[in-house]
Amino acid sequence: MALTQETSYQEPLLEISGLKTVFPTDDGIVNAVNDVSFSIARGQTVGVVGESGCGKSITGLSLLQLVPSPGRIEAGEILFYRNSDANPLDIVQVPPKSDLIRQIRGNEIAIIFQEPMTSLNPVYTVGDQIAEAVALHEQVDKKIARERAIEMLVRVGIPAPSQRVDEYPHQLSGGMRQRVMIAMALCCSPSLLIADEPTTALDVTIQAQVLGLMQELQAEIGMAIMLITHDLGVIADLADEVVVMYAGRVVERGTVDDIFYNPLHPYTQGLLKSIPVLGRTVQKTLPSIPGTVPHPLALPTGCSFQPRCPERIPECEQMPELEIINGNGDNDTHVVRCWLHADS
């Protein structure tokens, strides 16, 4: 969705509240995701942005109980409204190896991982891998599953699908492998697609094709998208709402217009200033955020961003709460975790 285009999404799909995902290590507990809260409505695209290591991908994996060992969800709720049921399912309470979570994965909530070559099985044809997902969730025979696989390859724009269905991942280009991943993710028409850096390592032409394809299929089947990326240009083009994360926490959340036209957190402002813009007056160096992301076992006291913040004040030695900047009581459209906007 382009900037300034407003759409209202009323029906809830996923509500994340106080999510905390930790990784025990010999040196201490890593709080990879720390008190994260946001929601996704049906048909909505929510972008999750931030530097590497800020907790974006672990948040996505937590939604499907796929946090790698020894990581675990320690607190919070992930309420999933299945088929518009009045009573949502708390995914946090579902055992990671249960039949219920297996039914949800791929069928109701699907995920596209960052690198398709490591996500696709190299010893099976792409058709077999798509057909397996169809057969698992829809309980159809192999012939029908294969036909569905070919149909999905057609829908994602892969040429000569009847031929490609019998090829192996290494025989396809990076763009085609990513399209296969999208075909696998969407073969059961999920309610939510988690797209984790879906255009990583693709050239700009293929990136545009893949993102356009996701938009087309979203409009076709009405799914919501959680778009995890560091590319703010992609967020500006596709997202309805944006969640900005830093050191495992949400530091700002708002509509795409809020974030791009009225960024409040110094970290968000720094990210936006660092974007190259065509036609901008030539500068010697592109603006950047000083310093580096802190080690998760050595986070500074108070606000995690304060050692790098150009506007830090004494209060930053204490952790700020999320402050509502704009809201109507039922829907907080713009919130920020920063002392500069406390009680505003």
Coordinates of C-alpha atoms in Angstrom, one line a residue:
M1 CA 0.0 0.0 0.0
A2 CA 1.4 3.4 -1.0
L3 CA 1.9 6.2 1.5
T4 CA -1.2 8.4 2.3
Q5 CA -3.6 5.6 1.2
E6 CA -5.9 4.9 4.2
T7 CA -7.8 1.7 4.8
S8 CA -9.7 0.7 7.9
Y9 CA -9.3 -2.9 9.1
Q10 CA -11.9 -3.9 11.7
E11 CA -11.9 -7.7 12.1
P12 CA -9.0 -8.9 14.3
L13 CA -6.8 -11.8 13.2
L14 CA -3.9 -11.9 15.6
E15 CA -3.3 -10.0 18.8
I16 CA 0.2 -10.2 20.4
S17 CA 0.4 -9.0 24.0
G18 CA 3.5 -8.8 26.2
L19 CA 5.4 -11.4 24.2
K20 CA 8.7 -12.4 25.7
T21 CA 11.0 -15.0 24.0
V22 CA 14.3 -15.9 25.7
F23 CA 17.4 -17.9 24.9
P24 CA 19.3 -19.4 27.9
T25 CA 23.0 -19.3 27.5
D26 CA 26.0 -20.2 29.7
D27 CA 26.6 -16.4 30.1
G28 CA 23.0 -15.5 31.0
I29 CA 19.5 -15.1 29.5
V30 CA 19.1 -13.4 26.2
N31 CA 15.8 -11.5 25.9
A32 CA 15.4 -11.8 22.2
V33 CA 11.8 -10.5 22.3
N34 CA 10.9 -8.4 25.3
D35 CA 7.4 -7.3 26.0
V36 CA 6.3 -7.0 22.4
S37 CA 2.7 -6.1 21.7
F38 CA 0.8 -5.3 18.4
S39 CA -2.1 -6.6 16.4
I40 CA -2.8 -7.7 12.8
A41 CA -6.3 -7.4 11.3
R42 CA -7.7 -9.6 8.5
G43 CA -6.3 -8.5 5.1
Q44 CA -3.9 -6.0 6.7
T45 CA -0.2 -5.7 6.0
V46 CA 1.9 -4.9 9.1
G47 CA 5.6 -4.2 8.5
V48 CA 8.2 -5.0 11.3
V49 CA 11.4 -3.1 10.8
G50 CA 14.8 -2.7 12.6
E51 CA 18.4 -3.5 12.4
S52 CA 19.7 -7.1 12.4
G53 CA 19.4 -8.7 15.8
C54 CA 16.5 -6.5 17.0
G55 CA 14.1 -9.5 17.4
K56 CA 12.1 -9.3 14.2
S57 CA 12.6 -12.8 13.0
I58 CA 12.2 -14.4 16.4
T59 CA 8.9 -12.6 16.8
G60 CA 7.8 -14.2 13.6
L61 CA 9.0 -17.6 14.6
S62 CA 7.3 -17.3 18.0
L63 CA 3.9 -16.9 16.3
L64 CA 4.2 -20.5 15.0
Q65 CA 6.0 -22.0 18.0
L66 CA 9.1 -22.4 15.9
V67 CA 11.6 -20.8 18.2
P68 CA 14.8 -22.8 17.9
S69 CA 16.1 -24.7 20.9
P70 CA 17.1 -23.7 23.6
G71 CA 14.9 -20.7 23.0
R72 CA 11.4 -20.6 24.5
I73 CA 8.4 -18.3 24.9
E74 CA 8.5 -17.2 28.5
A75 CA 5.5 -14.9 28.8
G76 CA 2.7 -13.1 26.9
E77 CA -0.2 -14.0 24.7
I78 CA -0.6 -14.7 20.9
L79 CA -4.4 -14.7 20.4
F80 CA -5.3 -16.1 17.0
Y81 CA -8.9 -15.6 15.8
R82 CA -9.4 -18.8 13.7
N83 CA -12.2 -18.6 11.1
S84 CA -13.7 -15.5 12.9
D85 CA -14.3 -17.6 16.1
A86 CA -15.5 -15.5 19.0
N87 CA -13.0 -17.1 21.3
P88 CA -9.4 -16.8 20.0
L89 CA -6.8 -19.5 20.5
D90 CA -3.7 -18.5 22.5
I91 CA -0.9 -20.0 20.5
V92 CA 1.5 -19.6 23.5
Q93 CA -0.5 -22.3 25.3
V94 CA -0.3 -24.7 22.4
P95 CA 2.5 -27.3 22.7
P96 CA 5.1 -26.9 19.9
K97 CA 4.9 -30.5 18.8
S98 CA 1.1 -30.9 19.1
D99 CA -1.2 -31.8 16.2
L100 CA -3.0 -28.5 16.6
I101 CA 0.0 -26.4 16.0
R102 CA 0.9 -28.6 13.0
Q103 CA -2.5 -28.0 11.6
I104 CA -2.1 -24.2 12.0
R105 CA 1.4 -24.1 10.4
G106 CA 1.2 -23.8 6.7
N107 CA -2.6 -24.2 6.6
E108 CA -3.8 -21.1 8.6
I109 CA -0.5 -19.3 9.2
A110 CA 2.3 -19.7 6.6
I111 CA 5.8 -18.4 6.6
I112 CA 8.4 -17.5 3.9
F113 CA 11.9 -17.7 5.2
Q114 CA 14.8 -15.5 4.3
E115 CA 16.8 -17.8 2.1
P116 CA 14.8 -20.2 -0.1
M117 CA 17.8 -22.4 -1.0
T118 CA 18.2 -23.4 2.7
S119 CA 14.4 -23.7 3.2
L120 CA 13.8 -26.0 0.2
N121 CA 14.8 -29.6 0.5
P122 CA 17.5 -30.2 -2.2
V123 CA 16.7 -33.9 -2.7
Y124 CA 13.0 -33.5 -3.6
T125 CA 11.5 -31.8 -6.6
V126 CA 9.7 -28.5 -6.0
G127 CA 6.5 -30.1 -7.1
D128 CA 6.8 -32.8 -4.5
Q129 CA 7.4 -30.2 -1.8
I130 CA 4.4 -28.2 -2.7
A131 CA 2.2 -31.3 -3.1
E132 CA 3.3 -32.6 0.3
A133 CA 2.0 -29.4 1.9
V134 CA -1.3 -29.8 0.1
A135 CA -1.7 -33.5 0.9
L136 CA -0.8 -32.9 4.5
H137 CA -3.4 -30.2 5.2
E138 CA -6.2 -31.0 2.7
Q139 CA -6.0 -34.8 2.7
V140 CA -6.1 -35.4 -1.0
D141 CA -4.5 -38.1 -3.1
K142 CA -1.1 -37.6 -4.9
K143 CA -2.7 -36.9 -8.3
I144 CA -4.8 -34.1 -7.0
A145 CA -1.9 -32.7 -4.9
R146 CA 0.3 -32.7 -8.0
E147 CA -2.3 -30.9 -10.0
R148 CA -2.6 -28.3 -7.2
A149 CA 1.2 -27.9 -7.2
I150 CA 1.2 -27.1 -11.0
E151 CA -1.7 -24.8 -10.4
M152 CA 0.2 -22.9 -7.7
L153 CA 3.3 -22.6 -10.0
V154 CA 1.0 -21.1 -12.6
R155 CA -0.4 -18.6 -10.1
V156 CA 3.1 -17.4 -8.9
G157 CA 4.1 -16.9 -12.5
I158 CA 6.7 -19.6 -13.1
P159 CA 7.1 -20.4 -16.8
A160 CA 6.6 -23.9 -18.1
P161 CA 5.1 -25.1 -14.8
S162 CA 4.5 -28.7 -16.1
Q163 CA 8.2 -28.9 -16.6
R164 CA 9.4 -27.0 -13.5
V165 CA 7.2 -29.1 -11.2
D166 CA 9.7 -32.0 -11.7
E167 CA 12.8 -29.9 -11.2
Y168 CA 15.0 -29.6 -8.1
P169 CA 15.7 -26.4 -6.3
H170 CA 19.3 -26.1 -7.6
Q171 CA 17.9 -26.1 -11.2
L172 CA 15.9 -22.9 -10.5
S173 CA 17.1 -19.3 -10.3
G174 CA 16.9 -17.3 -7.0
G175 CA 13.7 -15.6 -8.2
M176 CA 12.1 -18.8 -9.1
R177 CA 13.0 -20.5 -5.8
Q178 CA 11.4 -17.6 -4.0
R179 CA 8.3 -18.0 -6.1
V180 CA 8.2 -21.7 -5.2
M181 CA 8.4 -20.7 -1.5
I182 CA 5.5 -18.3 -2.0
A183 CA 3.6 -21.1 -3.8
M184 CA 4.2 -23.5 -0.9
A185 CA 3.2 -20.9 1.7
L186 CA -0.1 -20.0 -0.2
C187 CA -1.2 -23.4 -1.4
C188 CA -3.7 -23.7 1.4
S189 CA -4.9 -20.1 1.3
P190 CA -3.7 -19.1 4.8
S191 CA -5.2 -16.3 6.9
L192 CA -1.8 -14.9 7.7
L193 CA 1.5 -14.9 5.7
I194 CA 4.7 -14.2 7.7
A195 CA 7.2 -13.0 5.1
D196 CA 10.7 -12.8 6.6
E197 CA 13.0 -10.7 4.3
P198 CA 11.2 -12.2 1.3
T199 CA 13.4 -10.4 -1.2
T200 CA 16.9 -10.9 0.4
A201 CA 19.6 -11.6 -2.2
L202 CA 17.3 -10.9 -5.2
D203 CA 18.1 -8.2 -7.7
V204 CA 15.8 -5.2 -7.8
T205 CA 13.8 -6.4 -10.8
I206 CA 13.0 -9.7 -9.2
Q207 CA 12.3 -8.0 -5.9
A208 CA 9.6 -5.9 -7.5
Q209 CA 8.1 -9.0 -9.2
V210 CA 8.0 -11.0 -5.9
L211 CA 6.5 -8.1 -3.9
G212 CA 3.9 -7.4 -6.7
L213 CA 3.0 -11.1 -6.7
M214 CA 2.5 -11.0 -2.9
Q215 CA 0.2 -8.0 -3.3
E216 CA -1.8 -9.7 -6.0
L217 CA -2.3 -13.0 -4.1
Q218 CA -3.2 -11.0 -0.9
A219 CA -5.9 -9.3 -2.8
E220 CA -7.1 -12.6 -4.3
I221 CA -7.4 -14.6 -1.1
G222 CA -7.8 -11.8 1.4
M223 CA -4.9 -12.9 3.7
A224 CA -3.0 -10.6 6.1
I225 CA 0.8 -10.2 5.8
M226 CA 3.4 -9.7 8.5
L227 CA 6.3 -8.3 6.5
I228 CA 9.6 -8.5 8.3
T229 CA 12.3 -6.5 6.6
H230 CA 15.0 -3.9 7.0
D231 CA 14.0 -2.2 3.8
L232 CA 12.0 0.9 4.6
G233 CA 11.3 1.4 0.9
V234 CA 9.4 -1.9 0.8
I235 CA 7.5 -0.9 3.9
A236 CA 6.5 2.4 2.5
D237 CA 5.1 0.7 -0.6
L238 CA 3.3 -2.3 1.0
A239 CA 2.5 -1.7 4.7
D240 CA -0.6 -0.3 6.3
E241 CA 1.0 -0.2 9.8
V242 CA 4.6 -0.3 10.9
V243 CA 6.2 -1.8 14.1
V244 CA 9.8 -0.5 14.7
M245 CA 11.9 -2.7 17.0
Y246 CA 15.2 -2.2 18.7
A247 CA 17.0 -4.6 21.1
G248 CA 14.0 -6.8 21.4
R249 CA 11.4 -4.1 22.2
V250 CA 8.9 -2.1 20.2
V251 CA 10.1 1.5 20.2
E252 CA 7.4 2.9 17.9
R253 CA 4.3 1.7 16.3
G254 CA 1.9 3.5 13.9
T255 CA 0.3 3.8 10.5
V256 CA 2.7 4.0 7.6
D257 CA 2.0 7.7 7.4
D258 CA 2.7 8.2 11.1
I259 CA 6.1 6.5 10.8
F260 CA 7.2 8.2 7.6
Y261 CA 5.8 11.6 7.9
N262 CA 5.8 12.0 11.7
P263 CA 8.5 9.7 13.2
L264 CA 8.9 10.4 16.9
H265 CA 11.5 8.0 18.2
P266 CA 15.2 9.1 17.5
Y267 CA 15.9 5.6 16.3
T268 CA 13.0 5.7 13.8
Q269 CA 14.2 9.1 12.6
G270 CA 17.8 7.8 12.2
L271 CA 16.5 4.9 10.1
L272 CA 14.6 7.2 7.8
K273 CA 17.5 9.6 7.4
S274 CA 19.8 6.8 6.3
I275 CA 17.7 5.9 3.3
P276 CA 19.3 7.0 0.0
V277 CA 16.9 9.2 -2.0
L278 CA 17.1 9.9 -5.7
G279 CA 17.4 13.6 -6.4
R280 CA 18.6 14.4 -2.9
T281 CA 21.3 17.1 -2.7
V282 CA 24.7 15.5 -3.0
Q283 CA 26.3 14.9 0.4
K284 CA 29.8 13.7 1.2
T285 CA 28.4 10.9 3.4
L286 CA 25.0 9.3 3.9
P287 CA 23.6 10.1 7.4
S288 CA 24.0 7.1 9.7
I289 CA 23.2 6.1 13.3
P290 CA 26.4 6.3 15.4
G291 CA 27.5 3.2 17.3
T292 CA 26.3 -0.3 17.1
V293 CA 23.4 -2.4 18.4
P294 CA 24.3 -3.5 22.0
H295 CA 25.1 -7.1 22.8
P296 CA 21.9 -8.7 24.1
L297 CA 23.8 -9.8 27.3
A298 CA 25.1 -6.3 27.9
L299 CA 22.2 -4.0 27.3
P300 CA 22.6 -0.5 28.8
T301 CA 20.4 0.5 31.7
G302 CA 17.2 2.3 30.9
C303 CA 16.4 2.9 27.2
S304 CA 18.5 0.5 25.1
F305 CA 19.0 3.1 22.4
Q306 CA 20.3 5.9 24.8
P307 CA 24.1 5.3 24.2
R308 CA 23.5 6.0 20.5
C309 CA 20.8 8.6 20.8
P310 CA 21.7 12.2 19.9
E311 CA 18.8 13.5 22.0
R312 CA 19.3 11.6 25.2
I313 CA 18.4 13.2 28.5
P314 CA 19.0 12.1 32.1
E315 CA 15.6 10.3 32.2
C316 CA 16.9 7.9 29.6
E317 CA 18.7 6.0 32.4
Q318 CA 15.2 4.5 33.1
M319 CA 13.2 2.4 30.7
P320 CA 10.3 4.4 29.3
E321 CA 6.9 3.0 28.7
L322 CA 5.0 3.0 25.5
E323 CA 3.1 6.3 25.3
I324 CA 0.0 6.8 23.2
I325 CA 0.4 9.8 20.9
N326 CA -2.7 9.3 18.8
G327 CA -5.6 7.0 19.6
N328 CA -9.4 6.9 20.0
G329 CA -9.7 4.6 23.0
D330 CA -10.3 1.4 21.0
N331 CA -7.4 1.8 18.6
D332 CA -4.0 3.4 19.5
T333 CA -2.8 4.4 16.0
H334 CA 0.6 5.9 17.1
V335 CA 2.6 4.9 20.2
V336 CA 6.3 5.5 21.1
R337 CA 8.7 4.4 23.8
C338 CA 10.7 7.5 24.5
W339 CA 11.0 10.0 27.4
L340 CA 11.0 12.9 24.9
H341 CA 7.3 12.2 24.4
A342 CA 6.3 11.0 27.9
D343 CA 2.8 12.3 29.0
S344 CA 2.4 14.1 25.7

